[in-house]
Short mmCIF file of C-alpha atoms and ligand atoms in Angstrom, two decimals:
data_model
loop_
_atom_site.label_atom_id
_atom_site.label_comp_id
_atom_site.label_asym_id
_atom_site.label_seq_id
_atom_site.Cartn_x
_atom_site.Cartn_y
_atom_site.Cartn_z
CA MET K 1 30.66 -31.95 26.02
CA SER K 2 32.89 -29.41 27.53
CA GLU K 3 32.62 -25.65 27.29
CA ASP K 4 34.63 -24.20 24.55
CA GLU K 5 34.70 -20.44 23.89
CA GLY K 6 35.38 -21.31 20.18
CA ASP K 7 32.13 -23.19 19.56
CA LEU K 8 30.09 -21.42 17.09
CA ILE K 9 26.17 -21.69 16.99
CA PRO K 10 24.81 -21.92 13.46
CA VAL K 11 21.95 -19.41 12.90
CA VAL K 12 19.62 -22.31 11.89
CA LEU K 13 19.97 -23.52 15.59
CA VAL K 14 18.63 -20.14 16.67
CA LYS K 15 15.64 -20.59 14.40
CA GLN K 16 15.01 -24.07 15.73
CA TYR K 17 15.39 -22.88 19.37
CA VAL K 18 12.50 -20.45 18.80
CA PHE K 19 10.48 -23.31 17.23
CA CYS K 20 11.23 -25.53 20.18
CA PRO K 21 14.31 -25.66 22.52
CA ARG K 22 14.05 -29.37 22.75
CA ILE K 23 15.09 -29.70 19.05
CA VAL K 24 18.46 -28.30 20.12
CA TYR K 25 18.86 -31.24 22.52
CA PHE K 26 17.84 -33.76 19.92
CA SER K 27 20.01 -32.56 17.07
CA GLU K 28 23.15 -31.39 18.97
CA VAL K 29 23.21 -33.61 21.96
CA LEU K 30 21.78 -36.79 20.56
CA GLY K 31 22.83 -36.14 17.07
CA LEU K 32 19.37 -37.07 15.69
CA ARG K 33 17.90 -35.65 12.40
CA GLU K 34 14.38 -34.72 11.65
CA ARG K 35 12.61 -37.35 9.52
CA GLU K 36 12.76 -36.09 5.86
CA THR K 37 9.21 -35.45 4.51
CA ASP K 38 7.96 -34.92 0.84
CA LEU K 39 7.47 -31.42 1.86
CA MET K 40 11.10 -31.05 2.93
CA ARG K 41 12.46 -32.62 -0.24
CA GLU K 42 10.20 -30.26 -2.24
CA GLY K 43 11.48 -27.38 -0.35
CA GLU K 44 15.07 -28.32 -1.09
CA GLU K 45 14.24 -28.66 -4.96
CA MET K 46 12.61 -25.18 -4.79
CA GLN K 47 15.72 -23.76 -3.02
CA GLN K 48 17.98 -25.02 -5.80
CA VAL K 49 15.84 -23.57 -8.61
CA GLU K 50 15.81 -20.25 -6.85
CA ASP K 51 19.71 -20.39 -6.48
CA SER K 52 20.04 -20.67 -10.24
CA ARG K 53 17.59 -17.92 -10.82
CA ASP K 54 19.52 -15.68 -8.50
CA GLN K 55 22.46 -15.78 -10.90
CA ARG K 56 20.55 -13.74 -13.44
CA ARG K 57 17.85 -11.93 -11.46
CA LYS K 58 18.01 -8.08 -11.15
CA TRP K 59 15.14 -7.54 -8.74
CA LEU K 60 13.86 -8.87 -5.48
CA PRO K 61 10.41 -10.34 -6.70
CA GLY K 62 7.30 -8.20 -6.07
CA ARG K 63 9.33 -5.50 -4.33
CA GLY K 64 11.02 -3.57 -7.13
CA ILE K 65 14.26 -3.75 -5.22
CA GLU K 66 17.47 -3.86 -7.21
CA THR K 67 19.70 -6.77 -6.26
CA LYS K 68 22.53 -6.26 -8.67
CA SER K 69 24.68 -5.68 -5.60
CA ALA K 70 23.50 -8.75 -3.94
CA ARG K 71 26.06 -11.22 -2.45
CA HIS K 72 24.34 -14.47 -2.53
CA GLY K 73 25.08 -17.25 0.06
CA LYS K 74 28.12 -15.73 1.77
CA LEU K 75 29.39 -17.30 4.89
CA TYR K 76 29.61 -14.97 7.85
CA VAL K 77 31.47 -16.14 11.05
CA SER K 78 31.84 -14.26 14.30
CA ARG K 79 33.73 -15.60 17.30
CA GLU K 80 32.62 -12.46 19.16
CA LEU K 81 28.91 -13.20 18.68
CA GLY K 82 29.44 -17.00 18.69
CA LEU K 83 27.49 -17.25 15.49
CA VAL K 84 28.02 -18.58 12.08
CA GLY K 85 25.52 -18.59 9.04
CA VAL K 86 25.15 -18.29 5.35
CA VAL K 87 23.39 -15.13 4.42
CA ASP K 88 21.97 -13.50 1.34
CA VAL K 89 22.50 -9.89 1.65
CA ILE K 90 21.43 -6.74 -0.49
CA ALA K 91 22.48 -3.23 -0.42
CA GLU K 92 19.93 -0.63 -1.16
CA LYS K 93 19.73 3.22 -0.73
CA GLY K 94 22.84 3.23 1.51
CA GLU K 95 21.39 0.50 3.68
CA VAL K 96 22.08 -3.14 4.09
CA ALA K 97 19.36 -5.73 4.29
CA VAL K 98 19.19 -9.56 4.72
CA ILE K 99 17.09 -12.02 2.94
CA GLU K 100 15.83 -15.40 3.77
CA ARG K 101 13.98 -17.70 1.28
CA LYS K 102 11.26 -20.03 2.53
CA ALA K 103 9.76 -22.89 0.42
CA ALA K 104 6.27 -22.07 1.62
CA ARG K 105 3.27 -19.74 0.91
CA ARG K 106 3.15 -16.43 2.51
CA PRO K 107 1.48 -16.94 6.05
CA ARG K 108 -0.65 -14.36 7.60
CA ARG K 109 2.27 -13.28 9.73
CA VAL K 110 5.90 -14.01 9.38
CA HIS K 111 6.71 -16.72 11.86
CA ARG K 112 8.68 -15.77 15.02
CA ASN K 113 11.46 -18.14 14.27
CA HIS K 114 11.98 -16.52 10.87
CA VAL K 115 12.09 -13.06 12.47
CA TYR K 116 14.80 -14.18 14.86
CA GLN K 117 16.72 -15.84 12.08
CA LEU K 118 16.92 -12.71 10.16
CA ALA K 119 17.86 -10.81 13.44
CA ALA K 120 20.72 -13.26 13.81
CA TYR K 121 21.84 -12.74 10.14
CA ALA K 122 21.55 -9.00 10.91
CA LEU K 123 24.03 -9.20 13.83
CA LEU K 124 26.58 -11.14 11.62
CA VAL K 125 26.36 -8.71 8.66
CA GLU K 126 26.50 -5.62 11.05
CA GLU K 127 29.79 -6.92 12.57
CA ALA K 128 31.30 -7.78 9.17
CA THR K 129 30.44 -4.73 7.43
CA GLY K 130 30.22 -2.13 10.23
CA ARG K 131 26.85 -0.98 8.73
CA PRO K 132 23.56 -1.12 10.60
CA VAL K 133 21.06 -3.88 9.47
CA ARG K 134 17.46 -2.70 10.31
CA ARG K 135 15.58 -4.62 7.73
CA GLY K 136 15.17 -8.03 6.35
CA TYR K 137 13.02 -9.88 3.76
CA VAL K 138 11.41 -13.16 3.65
CA HIS K 139 10.86 -14.59 0.12
CA TYR K 140 7.97 -17.12 0.11
CA LEU K 141 8.87 -19.15 -2.86
CA LYS K 142 5.39 -20.95 -3.26
CA SER K 143 3.48 -17.80 -3.59
CA ASN K 144 6.45 -15.52 -4.87
CA ASP K 145 5.79 -13.05 -2.14
CA VAL K 146 8.46 -10.94 -0.47
CA VAL K 147 7.55 -9.63 3.08
CA GLU K 148 9.59 -6.85 4.77
CA VAL K 149 10.51 -7.39 8.42
CA THR K 150 11.75 -4.74 10.74
CA ILE K 151 14.80 -6.01 12.74
CA THR K 152 14.76 -4.28 16.13
CA GLU K 153 17.61 -3.84 18.58
CA GLU K 154 15.44 -5.85 21.08
CA ALA K 155 15.21 -8.74 18.64
CA LYS K 156 19.05 -8.65 18.32
CA ARG K 157 19.57 -8.69 22.03
CA HIS K 158 17.20 -11.61 22.44
CA VAL K 159 19.23 -13.38 19.79
CA LEU K 160 22.36 -13.19 21.87
CA TRP K 161 20.42 -14.28 25.02
CA MET K 162 19.23 -17.32 22.93
CA VAL K 163 22.87 -18.15 21.94
CA GLN K 164 23.78 -18.58 25.63
CA GLN K 165 20.82 -20.82 26.25
CA ILE K 166 21.65 -23.05 23.17
CA ARG K 167 25.18 -23.29 24.51
CA ARG K 168 23.92 -24.39 27.82
CA ILE K 169 21.69 -27.11 26.35
CA ILE K 170 24.60 -28.51 24.48
CA TRP K 171 27.25 -28.09 27.15
CA GLU K 172 25.23 -29.38 30.02
CA GLU K 173 23.30 -32.01 27.90
CA ARG K 174 20.08 -30.64 29.43
CA LEU K 175 16.72 -31.63 27.80
CA PRO K 176 14.31 -28.72 28.10
CA PRO K 177 10.88 -29.72 29.36
CA TYR K 178 8.14 -30.94 27.03
CA VAL K 179 5.47 -28.39 26.52
CA GLU K 180 2.71 -29.30 24.02
CA LYS K 181 2.18 -26.53 21.42
CA PRO K 182 0.70 -26.27 17.82
CA ALA K 183 4.07 -26.56 16.34
CA CYS K 184 4.29 -30.15 17.53
CA LYS K 185 2.00 -31.24 14.78
CA SER K 186 4.52 -30.44 12.03
CA CYS K 187 7.67 -31.12 14.07
CA GLY K 188 10.16 -33.52 12.58
CA TYR K 189 11.27 -34.65 15.97
CA ARG K 190 7.73 -35.72 17.27
CA TRP K 191 8.67 -39.49 16.71
CA ILE K 192 11.28 -39.06 19.40
CA CYS K 193 10.11 -36.43 21.60
CA LYS K 194 7.48 -38.20 23.48
CA GLN K 195 9.58 -41.38 24.03
CA ILE K 196 11.98 -39.42 26.22
S1 LIG A 201 7.17 -32.52 19.28
FE1 LIG A 201 6.71 -30.50 20.19
S2 LIG A 201 7.85 -30.45 22.13
FE2 LIG A 201 8.68 -32.13 20.89
S3 LIG A 201 10.40 -31.39 19.95
FE3 LIG A 201 8.82 -31.03 18.53
S4 LIG A 201 7.86 -28.95 18.80
FE4 LIG A 201 9.15 -29.58 20.70
#
């Protein structure tokens, strides 16, 4: 694969890079897809139900935040950042915030890959609107909890660094080294990872 300035990195790849850089190689270089589990199918169904609820909802659940100005599922594209992603956005008290839904229960802490996913969305929305994005929300559908996440400038800079690393993996077709970690247990690429 050759280097092309026009190549855009989907935000979901940033999320996956944080989970494990090897996934970028498996999905983008080898073209493999994770094995679909019952959990993933359930997650997709929950997202669809939530999409239809969004059409009539006036509040972000549990937060009392008005979402009447929400723009659900808008595609943001930035050649400057090298990023593309579909983002749910709300405007509140003169500020803009980004929202991401997860078909899971609220964890003790917001997972790192979801924090950086929000930071990547924040960069896209900032560029498109010219307004700062300093906060995001993760809506956990299974427990119907909404958790606020502070999006720091450092997190945004780290996203830009990761975009470069992702591009290198793809362009150089370079498989990152195997490092055993707790995430391996729930990884959809485990079936191929140890064979390579
Ligand atoms: S099994 Fe572990 S090392 Fe392999 S891709 Fe998944 S998370 Fe990464």
